[in-house]
Short mmCIF file of C-alpha atoms and ligand atoms in Angstrom, two decimals:
data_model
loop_
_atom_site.label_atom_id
_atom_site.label_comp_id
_atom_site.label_asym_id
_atom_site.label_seq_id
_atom_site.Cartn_x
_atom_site.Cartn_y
_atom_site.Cartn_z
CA UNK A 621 -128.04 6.93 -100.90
CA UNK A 622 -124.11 6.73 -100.40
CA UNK A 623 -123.84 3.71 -101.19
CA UNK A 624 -125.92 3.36 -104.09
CA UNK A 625 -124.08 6.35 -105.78
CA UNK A 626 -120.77 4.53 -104.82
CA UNK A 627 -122.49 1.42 -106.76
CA UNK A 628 -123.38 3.33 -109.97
CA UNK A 629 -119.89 5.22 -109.93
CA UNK A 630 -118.06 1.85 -109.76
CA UNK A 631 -120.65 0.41 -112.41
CA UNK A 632 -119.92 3.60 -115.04
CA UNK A 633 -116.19 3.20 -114.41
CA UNK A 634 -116.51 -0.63 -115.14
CA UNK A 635 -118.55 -0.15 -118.54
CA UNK A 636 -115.61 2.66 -119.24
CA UNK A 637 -113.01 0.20 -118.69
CA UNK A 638 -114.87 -2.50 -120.94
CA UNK A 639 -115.82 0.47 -123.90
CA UNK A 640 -111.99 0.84 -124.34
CA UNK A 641 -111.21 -2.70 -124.47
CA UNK A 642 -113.83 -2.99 -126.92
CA UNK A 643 -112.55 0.14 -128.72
CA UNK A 644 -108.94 -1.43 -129.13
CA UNK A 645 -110.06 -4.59 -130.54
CA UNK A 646 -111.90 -2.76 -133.09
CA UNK A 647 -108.82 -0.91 -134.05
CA UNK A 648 -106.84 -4.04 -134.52
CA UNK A 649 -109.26 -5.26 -136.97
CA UNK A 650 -109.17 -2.59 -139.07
CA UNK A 651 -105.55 -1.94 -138.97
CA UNK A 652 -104.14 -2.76 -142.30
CA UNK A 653 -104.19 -6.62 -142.79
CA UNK A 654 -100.86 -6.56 -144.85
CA UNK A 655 -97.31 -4.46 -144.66
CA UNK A 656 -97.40 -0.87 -146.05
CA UNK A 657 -96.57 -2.16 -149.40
CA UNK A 658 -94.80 1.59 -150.08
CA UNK A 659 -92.21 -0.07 -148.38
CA UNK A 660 -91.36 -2.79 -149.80
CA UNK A 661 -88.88 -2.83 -153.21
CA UNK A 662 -91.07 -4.39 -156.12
CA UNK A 663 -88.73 -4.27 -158.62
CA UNK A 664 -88.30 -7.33 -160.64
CA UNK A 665 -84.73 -8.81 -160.79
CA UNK A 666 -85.83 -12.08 -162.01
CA UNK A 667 -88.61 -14.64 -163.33
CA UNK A 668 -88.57 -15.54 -159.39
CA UNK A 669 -87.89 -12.49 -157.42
CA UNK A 670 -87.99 -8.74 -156.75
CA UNK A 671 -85.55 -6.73 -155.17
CA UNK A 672 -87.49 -6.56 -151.74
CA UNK A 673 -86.96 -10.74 -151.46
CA UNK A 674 -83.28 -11.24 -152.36
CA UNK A 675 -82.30 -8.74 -149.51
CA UNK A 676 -84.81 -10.43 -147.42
CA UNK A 677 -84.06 -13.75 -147.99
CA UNK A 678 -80.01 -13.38 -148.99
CA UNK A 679 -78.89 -14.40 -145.30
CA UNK A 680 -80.58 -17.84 -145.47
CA UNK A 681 -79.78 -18.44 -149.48
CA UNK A 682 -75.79 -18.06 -148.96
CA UNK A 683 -75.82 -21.03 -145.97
CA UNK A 684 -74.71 -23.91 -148.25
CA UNK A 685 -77.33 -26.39 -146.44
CA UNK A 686 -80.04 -24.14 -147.47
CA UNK A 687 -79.52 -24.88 -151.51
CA UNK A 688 -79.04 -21.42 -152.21
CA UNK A 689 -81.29 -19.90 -154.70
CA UNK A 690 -82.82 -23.07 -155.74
CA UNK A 691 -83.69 -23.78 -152.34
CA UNK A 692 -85.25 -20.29 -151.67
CA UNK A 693 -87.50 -21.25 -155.33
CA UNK A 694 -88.42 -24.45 -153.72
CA UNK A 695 -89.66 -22.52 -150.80
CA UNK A 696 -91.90 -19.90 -152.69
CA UNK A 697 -93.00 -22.96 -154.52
CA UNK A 698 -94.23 -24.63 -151.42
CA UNK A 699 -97.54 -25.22 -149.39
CA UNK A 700 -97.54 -25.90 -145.53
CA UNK A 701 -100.37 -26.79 -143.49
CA UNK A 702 -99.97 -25.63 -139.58
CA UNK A 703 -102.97 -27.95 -137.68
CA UNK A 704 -103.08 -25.77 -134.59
CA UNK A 705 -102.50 -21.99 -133.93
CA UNK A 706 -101.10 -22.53 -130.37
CA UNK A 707 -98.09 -23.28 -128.65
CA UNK A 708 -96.36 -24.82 -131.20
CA UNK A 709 -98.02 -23.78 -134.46
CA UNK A 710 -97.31 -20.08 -133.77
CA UNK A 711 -93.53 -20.39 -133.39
CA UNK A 712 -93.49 -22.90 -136.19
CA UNK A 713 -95.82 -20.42 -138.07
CA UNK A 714 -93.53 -17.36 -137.10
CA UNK A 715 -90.37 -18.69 -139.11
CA UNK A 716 -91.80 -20.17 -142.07
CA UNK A 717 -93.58 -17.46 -143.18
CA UNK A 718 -90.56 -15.01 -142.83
CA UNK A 719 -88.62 -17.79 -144.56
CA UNK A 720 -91.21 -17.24 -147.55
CA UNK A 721 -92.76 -20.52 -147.82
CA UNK A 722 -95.49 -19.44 -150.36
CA UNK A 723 -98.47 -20.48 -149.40
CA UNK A 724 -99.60 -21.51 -145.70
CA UNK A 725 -102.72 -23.21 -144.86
CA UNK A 726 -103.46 -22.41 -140.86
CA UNK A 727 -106.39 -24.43 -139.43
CA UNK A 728 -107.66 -24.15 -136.00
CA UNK A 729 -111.27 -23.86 -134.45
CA UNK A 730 -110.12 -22.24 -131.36
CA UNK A 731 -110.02 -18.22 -129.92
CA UNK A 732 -107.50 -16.55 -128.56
CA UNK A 733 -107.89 -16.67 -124.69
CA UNK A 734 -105.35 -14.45 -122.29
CA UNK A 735 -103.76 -17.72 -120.71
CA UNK A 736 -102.50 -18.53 -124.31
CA UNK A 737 -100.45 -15.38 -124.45
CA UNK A 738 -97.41 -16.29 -122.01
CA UNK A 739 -96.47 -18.80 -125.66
CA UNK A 740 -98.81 -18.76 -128.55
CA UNK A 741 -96.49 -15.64 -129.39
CA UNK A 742 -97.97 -13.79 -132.77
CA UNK A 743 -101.33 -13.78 -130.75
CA UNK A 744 -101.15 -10.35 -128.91
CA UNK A 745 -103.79 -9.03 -125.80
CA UNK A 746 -105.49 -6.72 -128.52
CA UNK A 747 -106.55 -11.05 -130.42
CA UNK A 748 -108.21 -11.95 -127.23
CA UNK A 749 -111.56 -13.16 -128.03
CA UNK A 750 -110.42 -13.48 -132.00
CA UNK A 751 -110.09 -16.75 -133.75
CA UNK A 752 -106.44 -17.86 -133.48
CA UNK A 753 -106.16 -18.94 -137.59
CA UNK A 754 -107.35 -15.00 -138.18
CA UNK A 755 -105.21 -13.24 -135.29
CA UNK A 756 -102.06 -15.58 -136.98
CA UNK A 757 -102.99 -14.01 -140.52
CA UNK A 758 -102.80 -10.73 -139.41
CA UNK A 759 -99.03 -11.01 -138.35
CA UNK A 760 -98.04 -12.81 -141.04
CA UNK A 761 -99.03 -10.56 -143.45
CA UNK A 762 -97.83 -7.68 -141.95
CA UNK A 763 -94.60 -9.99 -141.04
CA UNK A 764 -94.23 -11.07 -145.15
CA UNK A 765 -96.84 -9.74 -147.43
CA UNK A 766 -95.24 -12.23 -149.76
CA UNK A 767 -96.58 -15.01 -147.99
CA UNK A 768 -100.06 -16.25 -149.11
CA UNK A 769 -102.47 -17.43 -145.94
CA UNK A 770 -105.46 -19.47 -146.21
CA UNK A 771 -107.45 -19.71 -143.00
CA UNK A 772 -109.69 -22.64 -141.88
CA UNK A 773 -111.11 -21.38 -138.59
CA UNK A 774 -113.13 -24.60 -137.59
CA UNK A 775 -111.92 -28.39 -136.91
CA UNK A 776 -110.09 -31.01 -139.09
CA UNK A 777 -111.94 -33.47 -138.92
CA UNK A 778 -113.05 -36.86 -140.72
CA UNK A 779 -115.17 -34.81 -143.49
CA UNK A 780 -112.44 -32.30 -144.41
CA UNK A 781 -109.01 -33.84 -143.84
CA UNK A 782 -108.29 -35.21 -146.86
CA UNK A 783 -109.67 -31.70 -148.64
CA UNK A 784 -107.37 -29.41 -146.96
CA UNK A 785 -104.93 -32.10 -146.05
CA UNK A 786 -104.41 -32.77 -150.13
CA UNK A 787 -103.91 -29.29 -150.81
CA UNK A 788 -100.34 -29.08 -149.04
CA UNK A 789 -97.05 -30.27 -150.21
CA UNK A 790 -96.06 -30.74 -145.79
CA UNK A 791 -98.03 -31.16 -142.76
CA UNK A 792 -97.10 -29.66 -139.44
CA UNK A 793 -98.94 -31.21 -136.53
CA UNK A 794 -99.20 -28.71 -134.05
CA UNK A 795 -101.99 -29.99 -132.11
CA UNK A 796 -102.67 -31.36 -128.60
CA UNK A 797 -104.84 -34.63 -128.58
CA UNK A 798 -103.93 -38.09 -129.57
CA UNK A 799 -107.21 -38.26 -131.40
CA UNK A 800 -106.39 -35.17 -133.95
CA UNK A 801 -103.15 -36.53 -134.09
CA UNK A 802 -104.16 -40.48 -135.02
CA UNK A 803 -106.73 -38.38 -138.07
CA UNK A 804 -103.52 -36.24 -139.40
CA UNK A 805 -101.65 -39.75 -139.56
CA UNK A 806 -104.08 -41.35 -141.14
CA UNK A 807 -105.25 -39.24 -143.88
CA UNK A 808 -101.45 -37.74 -144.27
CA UNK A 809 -100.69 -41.47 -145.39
CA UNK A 810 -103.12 -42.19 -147.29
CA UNK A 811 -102.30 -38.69 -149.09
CA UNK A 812 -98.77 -39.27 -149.18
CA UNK A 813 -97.84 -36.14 -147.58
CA UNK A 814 -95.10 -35.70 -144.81
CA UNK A 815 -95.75 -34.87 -141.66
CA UNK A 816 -93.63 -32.69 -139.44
CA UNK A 817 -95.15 -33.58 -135.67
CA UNK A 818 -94.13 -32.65 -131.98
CA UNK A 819 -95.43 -32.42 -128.99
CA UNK A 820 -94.52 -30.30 -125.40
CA UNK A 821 -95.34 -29.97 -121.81
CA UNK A 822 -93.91 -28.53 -119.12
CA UNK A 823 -90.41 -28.18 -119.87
CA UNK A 824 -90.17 -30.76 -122.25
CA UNK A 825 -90.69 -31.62 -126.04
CA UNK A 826 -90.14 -34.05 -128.63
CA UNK A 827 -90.06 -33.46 -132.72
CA UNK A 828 -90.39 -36.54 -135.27
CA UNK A 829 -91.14 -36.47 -139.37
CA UNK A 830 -93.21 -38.92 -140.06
CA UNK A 831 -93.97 -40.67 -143.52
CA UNK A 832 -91.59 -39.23 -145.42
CA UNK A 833 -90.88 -41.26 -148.63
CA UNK A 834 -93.17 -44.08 -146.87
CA UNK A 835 -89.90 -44.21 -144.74
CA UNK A 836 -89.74 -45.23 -141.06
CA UNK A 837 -92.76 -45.95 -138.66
CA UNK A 838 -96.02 -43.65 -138.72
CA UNK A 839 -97.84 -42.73 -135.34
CA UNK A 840 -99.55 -45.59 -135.38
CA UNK A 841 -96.65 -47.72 -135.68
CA UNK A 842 -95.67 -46.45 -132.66
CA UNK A 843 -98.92 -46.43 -130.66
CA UNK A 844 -101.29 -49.06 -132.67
CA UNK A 845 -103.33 -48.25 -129.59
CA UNK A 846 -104.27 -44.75 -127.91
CA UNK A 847 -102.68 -44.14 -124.11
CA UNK A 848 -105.47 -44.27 -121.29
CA UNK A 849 -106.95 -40.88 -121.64
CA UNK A 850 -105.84 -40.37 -117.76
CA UNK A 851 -102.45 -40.84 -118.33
CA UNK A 852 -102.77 -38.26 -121.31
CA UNK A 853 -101.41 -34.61 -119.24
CA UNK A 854 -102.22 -31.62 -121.72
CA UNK A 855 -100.77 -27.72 -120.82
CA UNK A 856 -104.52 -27.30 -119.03
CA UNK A 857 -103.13 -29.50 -116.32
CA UNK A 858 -98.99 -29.89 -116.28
CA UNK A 859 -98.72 -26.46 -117.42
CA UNK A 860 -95.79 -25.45 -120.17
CA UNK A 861 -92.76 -22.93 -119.83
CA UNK A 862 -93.40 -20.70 -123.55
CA UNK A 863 -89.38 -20.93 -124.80
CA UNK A 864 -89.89 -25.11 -124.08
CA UNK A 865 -92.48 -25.38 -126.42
CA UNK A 866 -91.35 -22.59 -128.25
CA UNK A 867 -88.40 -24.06 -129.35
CA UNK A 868 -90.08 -26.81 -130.35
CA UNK A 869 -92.51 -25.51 -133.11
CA UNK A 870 -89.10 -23.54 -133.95
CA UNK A 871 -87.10 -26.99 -134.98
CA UNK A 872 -90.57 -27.82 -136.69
CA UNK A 873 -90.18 -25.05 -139.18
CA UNK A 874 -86.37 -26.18 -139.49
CA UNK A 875 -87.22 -29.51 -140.06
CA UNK A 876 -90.16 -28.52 -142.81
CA UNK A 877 -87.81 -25.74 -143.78
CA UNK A 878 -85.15 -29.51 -145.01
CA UNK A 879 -87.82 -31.35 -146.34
CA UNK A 880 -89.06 -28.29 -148.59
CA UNK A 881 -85.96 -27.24 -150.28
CA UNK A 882 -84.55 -30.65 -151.06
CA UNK A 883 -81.79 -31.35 -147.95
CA UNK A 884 -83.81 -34.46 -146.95
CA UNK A 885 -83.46 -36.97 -149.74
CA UNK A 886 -84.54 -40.99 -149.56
CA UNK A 887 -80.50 -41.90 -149.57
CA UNK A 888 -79.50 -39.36 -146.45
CA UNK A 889 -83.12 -39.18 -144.39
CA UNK A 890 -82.64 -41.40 -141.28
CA UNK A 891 -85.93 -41.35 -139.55
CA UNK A 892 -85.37 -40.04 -135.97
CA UNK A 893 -87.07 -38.92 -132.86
CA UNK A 894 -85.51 -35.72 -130.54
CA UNK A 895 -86.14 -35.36 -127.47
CA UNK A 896 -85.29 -32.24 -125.49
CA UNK A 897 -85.25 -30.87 -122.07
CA UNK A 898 -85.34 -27.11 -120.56
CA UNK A 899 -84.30 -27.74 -117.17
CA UNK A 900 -82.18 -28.63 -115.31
CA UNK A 901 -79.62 -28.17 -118.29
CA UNK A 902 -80.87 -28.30 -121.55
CA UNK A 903 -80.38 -31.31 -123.64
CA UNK A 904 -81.53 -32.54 -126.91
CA UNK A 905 -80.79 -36.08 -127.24
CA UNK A 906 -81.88 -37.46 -131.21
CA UNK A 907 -82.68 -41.27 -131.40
CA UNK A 908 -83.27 -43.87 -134.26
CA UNK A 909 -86.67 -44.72 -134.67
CA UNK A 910 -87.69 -48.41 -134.86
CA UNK A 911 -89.00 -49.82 -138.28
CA UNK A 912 -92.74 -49.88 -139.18
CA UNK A 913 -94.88 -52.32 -137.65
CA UNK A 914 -95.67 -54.97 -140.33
CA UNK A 915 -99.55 -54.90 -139.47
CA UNK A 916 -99.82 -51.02 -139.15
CA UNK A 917 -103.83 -50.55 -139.75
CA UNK A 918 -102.62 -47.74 -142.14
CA UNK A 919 -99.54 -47.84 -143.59
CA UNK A 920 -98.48 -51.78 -143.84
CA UNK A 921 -99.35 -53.58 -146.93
CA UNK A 922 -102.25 -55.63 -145.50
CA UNK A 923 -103.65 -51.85 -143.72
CA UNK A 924 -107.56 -52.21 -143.13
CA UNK A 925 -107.92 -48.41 -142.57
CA UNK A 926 -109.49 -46.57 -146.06
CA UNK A 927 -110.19 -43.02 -147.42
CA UNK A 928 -113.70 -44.36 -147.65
CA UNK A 929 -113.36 -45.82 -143.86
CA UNK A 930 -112.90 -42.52 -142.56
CA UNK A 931 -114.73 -39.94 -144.79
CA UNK A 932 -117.57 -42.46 -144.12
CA UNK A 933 -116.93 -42.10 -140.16
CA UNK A 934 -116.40 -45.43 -139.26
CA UNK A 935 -113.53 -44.71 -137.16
CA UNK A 936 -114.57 -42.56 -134.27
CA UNK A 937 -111.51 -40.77 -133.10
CA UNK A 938 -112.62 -39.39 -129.86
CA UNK A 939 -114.10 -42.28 -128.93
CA UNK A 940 -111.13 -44.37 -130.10
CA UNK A 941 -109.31 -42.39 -127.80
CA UNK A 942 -111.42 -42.10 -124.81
CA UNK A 943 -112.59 -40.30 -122.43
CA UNK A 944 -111.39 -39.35 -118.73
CA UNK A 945 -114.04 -40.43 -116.71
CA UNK A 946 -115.00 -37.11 -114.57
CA UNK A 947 -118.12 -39.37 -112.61
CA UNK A 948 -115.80 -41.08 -110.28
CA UNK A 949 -117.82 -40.39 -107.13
CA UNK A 950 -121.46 -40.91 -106.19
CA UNK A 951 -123.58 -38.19 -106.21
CA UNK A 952 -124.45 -38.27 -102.61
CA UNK A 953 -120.67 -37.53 -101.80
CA UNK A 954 -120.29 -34.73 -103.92
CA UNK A 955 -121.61 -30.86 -103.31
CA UNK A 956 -121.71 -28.00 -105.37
CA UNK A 957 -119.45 -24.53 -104.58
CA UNK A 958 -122.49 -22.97 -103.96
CA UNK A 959 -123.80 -25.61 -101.55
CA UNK A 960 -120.47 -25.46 -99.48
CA UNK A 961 -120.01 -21.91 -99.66
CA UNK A 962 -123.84 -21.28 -98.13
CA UNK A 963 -124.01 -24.62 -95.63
CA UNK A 964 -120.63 -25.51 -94.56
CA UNK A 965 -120.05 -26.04 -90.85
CA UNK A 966 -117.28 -23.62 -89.33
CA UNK A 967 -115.51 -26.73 -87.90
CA UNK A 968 -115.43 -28.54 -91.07
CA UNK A 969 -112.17 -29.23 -93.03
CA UNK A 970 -111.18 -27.67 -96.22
CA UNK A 971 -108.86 -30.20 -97.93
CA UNK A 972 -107.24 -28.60 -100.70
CA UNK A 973 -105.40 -31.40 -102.96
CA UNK A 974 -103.55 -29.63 -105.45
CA UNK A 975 -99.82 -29.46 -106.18
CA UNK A 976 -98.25 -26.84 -103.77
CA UNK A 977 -97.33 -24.44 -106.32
CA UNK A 978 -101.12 -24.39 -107.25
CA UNK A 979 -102.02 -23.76 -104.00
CA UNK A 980 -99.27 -21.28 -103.86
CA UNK A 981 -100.86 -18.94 -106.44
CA UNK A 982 -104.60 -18.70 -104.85
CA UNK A 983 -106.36 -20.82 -102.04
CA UNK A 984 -109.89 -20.33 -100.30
CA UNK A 985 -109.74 -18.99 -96.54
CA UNK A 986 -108.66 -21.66 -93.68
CA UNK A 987 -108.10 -24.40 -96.60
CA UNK A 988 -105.38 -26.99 -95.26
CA UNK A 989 -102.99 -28.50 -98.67
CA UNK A 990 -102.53 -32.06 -98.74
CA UNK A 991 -101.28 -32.55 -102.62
CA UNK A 992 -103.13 -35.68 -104.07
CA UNK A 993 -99.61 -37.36 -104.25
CA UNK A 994 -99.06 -37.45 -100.65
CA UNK A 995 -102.34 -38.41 -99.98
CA UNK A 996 -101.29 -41.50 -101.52
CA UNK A 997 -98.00 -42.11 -100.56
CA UNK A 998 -98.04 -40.67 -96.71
CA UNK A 999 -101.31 -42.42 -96.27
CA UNK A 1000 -99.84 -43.79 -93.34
CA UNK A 1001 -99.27 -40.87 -91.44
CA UNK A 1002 -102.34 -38.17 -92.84
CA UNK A 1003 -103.80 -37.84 -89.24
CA UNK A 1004 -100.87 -35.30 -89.10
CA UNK A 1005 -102.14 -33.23 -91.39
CA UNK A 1006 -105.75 -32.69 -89.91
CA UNK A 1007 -106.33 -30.48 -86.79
CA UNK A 1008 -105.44 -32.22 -83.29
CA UNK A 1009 -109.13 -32.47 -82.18
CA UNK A 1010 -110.55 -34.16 -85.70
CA UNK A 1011 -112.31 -36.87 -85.29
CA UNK A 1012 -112.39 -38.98 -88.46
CA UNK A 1013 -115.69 -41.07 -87.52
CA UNK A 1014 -117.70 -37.80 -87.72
CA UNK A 1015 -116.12 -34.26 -88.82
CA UNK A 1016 -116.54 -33.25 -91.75
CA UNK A 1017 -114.06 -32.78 -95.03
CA UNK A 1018 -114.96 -30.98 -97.96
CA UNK A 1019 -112.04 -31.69 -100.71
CA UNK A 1020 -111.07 -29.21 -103.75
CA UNK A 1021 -109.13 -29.13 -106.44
CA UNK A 1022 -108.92 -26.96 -109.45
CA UNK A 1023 -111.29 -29.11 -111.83
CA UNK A 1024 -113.05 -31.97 -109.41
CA UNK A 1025 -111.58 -34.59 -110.79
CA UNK A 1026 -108.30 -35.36 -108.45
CA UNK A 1027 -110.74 -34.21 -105.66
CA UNK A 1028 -113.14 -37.03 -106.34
CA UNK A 1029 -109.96 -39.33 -106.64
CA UNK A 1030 -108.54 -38.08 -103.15
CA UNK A 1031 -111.93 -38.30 -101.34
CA UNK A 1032 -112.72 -42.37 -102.47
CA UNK A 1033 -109.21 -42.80 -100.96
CA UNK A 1034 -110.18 -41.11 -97.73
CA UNK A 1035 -113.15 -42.81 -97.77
CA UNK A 1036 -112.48 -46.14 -98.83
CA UNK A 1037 -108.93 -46.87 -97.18
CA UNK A 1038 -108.52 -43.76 -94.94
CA UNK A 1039 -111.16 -44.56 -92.63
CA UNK A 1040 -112.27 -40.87 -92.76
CA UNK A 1041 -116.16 -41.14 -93.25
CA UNK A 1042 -117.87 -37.70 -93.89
CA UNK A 1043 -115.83 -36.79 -97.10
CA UNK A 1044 -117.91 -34.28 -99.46
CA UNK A 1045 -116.16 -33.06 -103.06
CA UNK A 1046 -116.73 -29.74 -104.03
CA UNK A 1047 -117.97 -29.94 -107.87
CA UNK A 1048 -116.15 -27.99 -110.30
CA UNK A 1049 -113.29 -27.51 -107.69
CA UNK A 1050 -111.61 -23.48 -107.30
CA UNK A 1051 -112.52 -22.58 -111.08
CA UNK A 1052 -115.85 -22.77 -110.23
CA UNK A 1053 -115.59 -21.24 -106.92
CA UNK A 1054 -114.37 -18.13 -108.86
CA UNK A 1055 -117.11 -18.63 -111.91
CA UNK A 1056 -120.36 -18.87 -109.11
CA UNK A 1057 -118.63 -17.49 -105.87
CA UNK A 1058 -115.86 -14.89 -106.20
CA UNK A 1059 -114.25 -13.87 -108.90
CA UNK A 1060 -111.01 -12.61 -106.88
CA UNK A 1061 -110.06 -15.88 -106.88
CA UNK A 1062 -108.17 -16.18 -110.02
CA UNK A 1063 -109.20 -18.92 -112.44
CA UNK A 1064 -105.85 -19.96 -114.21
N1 ATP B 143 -108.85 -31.14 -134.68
C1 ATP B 143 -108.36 -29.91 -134.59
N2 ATP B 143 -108.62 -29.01 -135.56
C2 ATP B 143 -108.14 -27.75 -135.50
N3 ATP B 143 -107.38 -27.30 -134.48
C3 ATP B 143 -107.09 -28.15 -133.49
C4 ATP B 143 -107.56 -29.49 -133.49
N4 ATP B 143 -107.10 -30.09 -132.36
C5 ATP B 143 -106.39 -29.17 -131.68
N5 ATP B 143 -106.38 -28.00 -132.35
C6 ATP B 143 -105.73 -26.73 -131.95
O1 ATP B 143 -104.37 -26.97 -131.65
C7 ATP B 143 -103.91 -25.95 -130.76
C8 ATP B 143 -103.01 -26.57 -129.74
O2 ATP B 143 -102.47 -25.53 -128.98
P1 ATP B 143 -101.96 -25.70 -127.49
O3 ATP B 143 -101.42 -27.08 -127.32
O4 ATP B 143 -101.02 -24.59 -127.19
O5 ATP B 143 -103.27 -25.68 -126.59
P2 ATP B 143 -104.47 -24.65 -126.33
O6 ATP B 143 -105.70 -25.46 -126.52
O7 ATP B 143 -104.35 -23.40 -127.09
O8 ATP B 143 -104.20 -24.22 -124.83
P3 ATP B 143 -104.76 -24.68 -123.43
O9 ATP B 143 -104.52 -26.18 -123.35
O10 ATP B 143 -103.94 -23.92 -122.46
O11 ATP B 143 -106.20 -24.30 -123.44
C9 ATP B 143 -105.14 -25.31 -130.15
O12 ATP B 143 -105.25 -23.97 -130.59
C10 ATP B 143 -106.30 -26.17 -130.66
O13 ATP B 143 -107.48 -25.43 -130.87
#
């Protein structure tokens, strides 16, 4: 009877706990969507501007770079398009509306999920579960009510690039797979438009404008084909420091901020790529990019790639890019958490192959680490690492990692050159465990 009053206390105090989450979310959506407009100083001083923007925009106008007032017309004059709400789009998204571009086109299909938060910085806790394009509206508007914000809260894709794509006067790739990022090129060629693109992980980044004035090599110049889709790492899997990538969607706006109000011009625009580093000292180091290819499929003069080729889906991004093939192991080698959890054998080994800081931030009970690297390049000496007594003809070793994909990779290598014969993966590696088994375990 104890107990089952204990359960029903712990269950009320659980729905409590989820009614006020619930309850705050609410309240952020109907908080005001814009500034309290009491606040701002309407008067108008000119044909271009009230009061309320020359003392908001004054500190930029008077930097001679900037082009003064004419550059701060240009601006209000302009239309960006931010592909991608996250790391980079929200920093990039951050300064360019409180620049006052005048309109901004935000597209992204995604929501806002808690492990975002630590970077994607105008998302707050109170946006979890809300769609990213509609959580970066809301602090824009109350950031600059003078900036107009169009949302698109689904994909770009094939069918609707060159619709939303046409629409803007610059293009800011913010997005995370070569296959978004070959469509953006593509139809951002074929529409003539600019592209502002970058890319970050871990502690790294790099920043490029691409087809400016037809100038200097497009992304497929520079990769005519995709990379292998396993030597692709996104933020899922190498992870990101936020002020890396952060400062990277930051030079974005700067960069859109020179192509907007005129600094960029055919005679002074030297096509470049930056690259830049967080640790161990920070370094940006800018080079020259190489010319266009001469057979580019999409920006040469003998291109083969068409509006009509892609609107008609001929060219199958994802597929042009690949996929990572998660099947690596036979079936009969591979177990599911719930199958180890309820039949492992006490003696058995739990190999756990991910990176020691992984391991370092949650790990299952009497799990040894072996990192897949060393597993491949101490493969002479890996006896060490199992228990005195193992004996590799007939224990057995149950592998993890966080997904079950470097798992599978680790146990074909024990298998096939380790001599070690009764390998099982564990399917859906420690995210799992937490989804099916125990949700202590963290999921990250
Ligand atoms: N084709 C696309 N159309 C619209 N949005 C896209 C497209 N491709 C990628 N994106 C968006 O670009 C953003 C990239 O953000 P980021 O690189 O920070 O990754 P993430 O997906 O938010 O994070 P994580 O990798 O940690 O899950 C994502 O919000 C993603 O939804």
């Amino acid at each position: 009877m104890d107990l089952e009053k204990k359960e029903l206390l712990e269950k009320i105090s659980k729905l409590e706990l989820e009614n006020s989450g619930l309850r705050k979310r609410l309240e952020a959506f109907e908080s005001p969507l814009s500034a309290d407009s009491s606040k701002l100083q309407h008067t108008k001083i000119d044909e271009d501007f009230t009061l309320d923007e020359y003392k908001r925009y004054g500190r930029q106008m008077i930097v001679p770079s900037f082009g003064s007032r004419d550059g701060q017309v240009r601006l209000k004059h302009s239309k960006v398009l931010v592909i991608g709400a996250g790391g980079l789009g929200c920093p990039a998204l951050l300064y360019l509306s409180a620049a006052g571009v005048g309109k901004i086109g935000i597209i992204d299909d995604d929501v806002v999920d808690t492990s975002n938060l630590h970077r994607q910085v105008l998302h707050t806790t109170d946006s979890v579960g809300i769609h990213k394009c509609e959580s970066a509206k809301r602090y824009i508007s109350r950031l600059n009510p003078h900036v107009q914000v169009e949302t698109y809260p689904y994909r770009l894709t094939n069918s609707n690039a060159f619709d939303i794509i046409n629409k803007y006067d610059v293009i800011m790739d913010c997005t995370d797979t070569p296959a978004t990022r070959y469509l953006i090129n593509d139809v951002s060629v074929l529409c003539s438009k600019p592209i502002v693109s970058a890319s970050g992980l871990k502690t790294e980044g790099q920043l490029t404008i691409l087809n400016f004035k037809n100038m200097g090599p497009c992304y497929r110049c520079f990769y005519p084909k995709p990379p292998k889709p396993e030597t692709v790492t996104t933020c899922t899997d190498g992870g990101v420091i936020g002020p890396a990538i952060g400062l990277m969607g930051i030079t974005m706006a700067l960069e859109a901020i020179k192509l907007i109000t005129g600094y960029y011009t055919k005679e002074n625009f030297k096509p470049f790529l930056a690259q830049y580093s967080g640790y161990p000292q920070q370094t940006l180091r800018v080079f020259k990019m190489r010319n266009k290819q001469h057979d580019c499929a999409i920006c040469s003069p003998s291109a083969t790639i068409t509006k009509e080729i892609i609107t008609n889906n001929e060219i199958d991004y994802a597929s042009f890019c690949g996929k990572v093939n998660t099947n690596i192991l036979d079936s009969k080698y591979r177990v599911s958490v719930r199958d180890f959890h309820e039949n492992n054998n006490p003696k058995s080994v739990l190999l756990d192959v991910r990176p020691p800081e992984q391991f370092q931030i949650t790990k299952l009970p009497n799990s040894i680490n072996i990192s897949w690297d060393p597993i491949l390049t101490k493969a002479d000496n890996i006896d060490e690492y199992f228990p005195a007594d193992f004996d590799k003809s007939k224990d057995e070793v149950y592998v993890l990692c966080r997904y079950g994909n470097d798992s599978q990779l680790a146990a074909k290598k024990l298998i096939e050159e380790l001599g070690i014969r009764n390998v099982k993966d564990i399917k859906g590696g420690i995210n799992k465990w937490s989804e099916e088994i125990d949700s202590k375990i963290p999921k990250y």
